[in-house]
């Protein structure tokens, strides 16, 4: 087993090459790269945080690719990063999601709102989304982005704010529904 410090040094040197593989337009190269990084994300959750934003930004851009294999592999890896890597206090991962929700490309905005939905449902965000007398800053950021999604010009992007792949209400997270978020 590699120590966290050694992993950080090694992965820092390889990150650029791995990103090149992930953004390759050949579907199998991209797909295998996404599978490899997904395995690393699952096994090195907290150690992957410094690299999360670096990987999420190009992954969201891959939503524009018309090759379905590439778009799905990138979406799956984005979901794994958001699901397994807890965001830091500065909201590094959240800022990437927010940037993608404001992108000019509809497909990138849709992917951003799908990942916002995933972030709302993640177990490591439950404590920051709870309602209380002093609303945490993270919850305010999520609600601001949900409001932005409701007003999006693309109907499918707006749909991703409210419904997930399973057809359930995305904003139906118990902590979001306990109090009216738009008052």
Coordinates of C-alpha atoms in Angstrom, one line a residue:
X1 CA 0.0 0.0 0.0
X2 CA 1.3 3.4 -1.0
X3 CA 1.4 6.1 1.7
X4 CA -0.8 9.2 1.2
X5 CA 2.2 11.5 0.8
X6 CA 3.7 9.2 -1.8
X7 CA 0.4 8.9 -3.6
X8 CA 0.1 12.6 -3.8
X9 CA 3.6 13.0 -5.2
X10 CA 3.1 10.2 -7.7
X11 CA -0.4 11.3 -8.8
X12 CA 0.7 14.9 -9.2
X13 CA 3.3 13.8 -11.7
X14 CA 0.8 11.6 -13.6
X15 CA -2.3 13.8 -13.5
X16 CA -1.5 15.6 -16.8
X17 CA -0.9 12.4 -18.6
X18 CA -4.1 10.8 -17.2
X19 CA -6.1 13.8 -18.2
X20 CA -4.8 13.5 -21.7
X21 CA -6.0 9.9 -21.8
X22 CA -9.5 10.9 -20.4
X23 CA -10.0 13.6 -23.0
X24 CA -8.8 11.4 -25.8
X25 CA -11.5 11.2 -28.5
X26 CA -11.0 7.5 -29.0
X27 CA -13.9 6.0 -27.0
X28 CA -12.1 2.9 -25.6
X29 CA -9.1 4.9 -24.4
X30 CA -11.4 7.4 -22.6
X31 CA -13.6 4.6 -21.2
X32 CA -10.7 2.7 -19.8
X33 CA -9.1 5.8 -18.4
X34 CA -12.4 6.7 -16.6
X35 CA -12.6 3.1 -15.2
X36 CA -9.0 3.3 -13.9
X37 CA -9.5 6.7 -12.2
X38 CA -12.9 5.5 -10.8
X39 CA -11.1 2.7 -9.0
X40 CA -8.6 5.2 -7.6
X41 CA -11.4 7.5 -6.4
X42 CA -13.2 4.7 -4.6
X43 CA -10.0 3.5 -2.9
X44 CA -8.4 6.9 -2.1
X45 CA -11.4 9.1 -1.3
X46 CA -9.8 11.8 0.9
X47 CA -6.5 11.7 -0.9
X48 CA -8.2 12.4 -4.3
X49 CA -9.7 15.8 -3.1
X50 CA -6.7 17.9 -4.3
X51 CA -7.2 16.5 -7.8
X52 CA -11.0 16.5 -7.9
X53 CA -11.5 19.9 -9.5
X54 CA -8.7 19.3 -12.0
X55 CA -10.5 16.1 -13.2
X56 CA -14.1 17.3 -13.0
X57 CA -13.7 20.3 -15.3
X58 CA -12.7 18.4 -18.4
X59 CA -15.1 15.6 -17.5
X60 CA -18.1 18.0 -17.6
X61 CA -16.9 19.2 -21.0
X62 CA -17.0 15.7 -22.3
X63 CA -20.8 15.9 -22.0
X64 CA -20.7 17.7 -25.3
X65 CA -19.1 14.8 -27.1
X66 CA -21.5 13.0 -29.4
X67 CA -19.9 9.6 -28.9
X68 CA -22.2 8.1 -26.2
X69 CA -19.5 5.8 -24.8
X70 CA -17.3 8.8 -24.0
X71 CA -20.1 10.9 -22.5
X72 CA -21.4 8.1 -20.4
X73 CA -17.9 7.2 -19.1
X74 CA -17.2 10.8 -18.2
X75 CA -20.6 11.1 -16.5
X76 CA -20.0 7.9 -14.5
X77 CA -16.6 9.1 -13.3
X78 CA -17.9 12.5 -12.4
X79 CA -20.6 10.9 -10.3
X80 CA -18.1 8.7 -8.6
X81 CA -15.9 11.7 -7.7
X82 CA -18.9 13.6 -6.3
X83 CA -20.2 10.6 -4.5
X84 CA -16.9 9.4 -2.9
X85 CA -14.9 12.6 -2.4
X86 CA -16.1 14.9 0.3
X87 CA -15.8 18.6 -0.6
X88 CA -13.5 20.9 1.4
X89 CA -14.7 23.9 3.3
X90 CA -13.9 26.2 0.4
X91 CA -16.3 24.3 -1.8
X92 CA -13.8 23.3 -4.5
X93 CA -16.0 20.6 -6.0
X94 CA -19.1 22.7 -5.7
X95 CA -17.5 25.6 -7.6
X96 CA -16.8 23.2 -10.5
X97 CA -20.4 22.1 -10.5
X98 CA -21.6 25.7 -10.3
X99 CA -19.3 26.7 -13.3
X100 CA -20.7 23.8 -15.3
X101 CA -24.3 24.8 -14.5
X102 CA -23.6 28.2 -16.0
X103 CA -21.8 26.9 -19.1
X104 CA -23.0 28.0 -22.6
X105 CA -23.4 24.4 -23.8
X106 CA -26.7 22.9 -22.9
X107 CA -25.3 19.4 -22.4
X108 CA -22.7 20.7 -20.0
X109 CA -25.4 22.5 -18.0
X110 CA -27.5 19.4 -17.9
X111 CA -24.5 17.4 -16.6
X112 CA -23.9 20.1 -14.0
X113 CA -27.4 19.9 -12.7
X114 CA -27.3 16.1 -12.7
X115 CA -24.1 16.3 -10.6
X116 CA -25.7 18.9 -8.3
X117 CA -28.5 16.4 -7.7
X118 CA -25.9 13.7 -6.9
X119 CA -24.1 16.1 -4.5
X120 CA -27.4 16.8 -2.7
X121 CA -28.0 13.1 -2.2
X122 CA -24.4 12.3 -1.0
X123 CA -24.0 11.1 2.5
X124 CA -21.1 13.5 3.3
X125 CA -23.3 16.5 2.4
X126 CA -26.2 15.6 4.8
X127 CA -24.9 17.4 7.8
X128 CA -24.2 20.6 5.8
X129 CA -27.7 20.6 4.2
X130 CA -29.6 20.3 7.5
X131 CA -31.9 23.2 8.3
X132 CA -31.2 25.2 11.5
X133 CA -31.3 28.6 12.9
X134 CA -27.9 29.5 11.4
X135 CA -28.0 28.2 7.8
X136 CA -24.6 26.7 6.8
X137 CA -22.9 28.4 3.9
X138 CA -22.9 25.2 1.9
X139 CA -26.7 24.8 2.0
X140 CA -27.1 28.4 0.8
X141 CA -24.8 27.7 -2.1
X142 CA -26.8 24.6 -3.1
X143 CA -30.1 26.5 -2.9
X144 CA -28.8 29.3 -4.9
X145 CA -27.8 26.9 -7.6
X146 CA -31.1 25.1 -7.5
X147 CA -32.8 28.5 -8.1
X148 CA -30.5 29.1 -11.0
X149 CA -31.5 25.7 -12.4
X150 CA -35.2 26.4 -12.1
X151 CA -34.7 29.5 -14.3
X152 CA -32.6 27.7 -16.9
X153 CA -33.7 28.2 -20.5
X154 CA -33.2 24.5 -21.3
X155 CA -36.1 22.4 -20.2
X156 CA -34.0 19.2 -19.8
X157 CA -31.5 21.0 -17.5
X158 CA -34.4 22.3 -15.4
X159 CA -35.8 18.7 -15.3
X160 CA -32.5 17.5 -13.9
X161 CA -32.8 19.9 -11.1
X162 CA -36.0 18.2 -10.0
X163 CA -35.9 14.7 -11.2
X164 CA -33.1 12.2 -11.4
X165 CA -32.4 9.2 -13.6
X166 CA -34.8 7.2 -11.4
X167 CA -37.6 9.7 -11.9
X168 CA -37.7 10.8 -8.3
X169 CA -37.7 14.3 -7.1
X170 CA -34.0 15.4 -6.8
X171 CA -34.7 18.1 -4.3
X172 CA -36.6 15.6 -2.2
X173 CA -33.6 15.1 0.1
X174 CA -35.2 15.3 3.6
X175 CA -33.1 18.2 4.7
X176 CA -34.1 20.2 1.6
X177 CA -37.8 19.6 2.1
X178 CA -38.0 20.2 5.9
X179 CA -38.4 23.9 5.3
X180 CA -39.4 26.0 2.3
X181 CA -36.1 26.8 0.5
X182 CA -37.4 29.6 -1.7
X183 CA -38.9 31.8 1.0

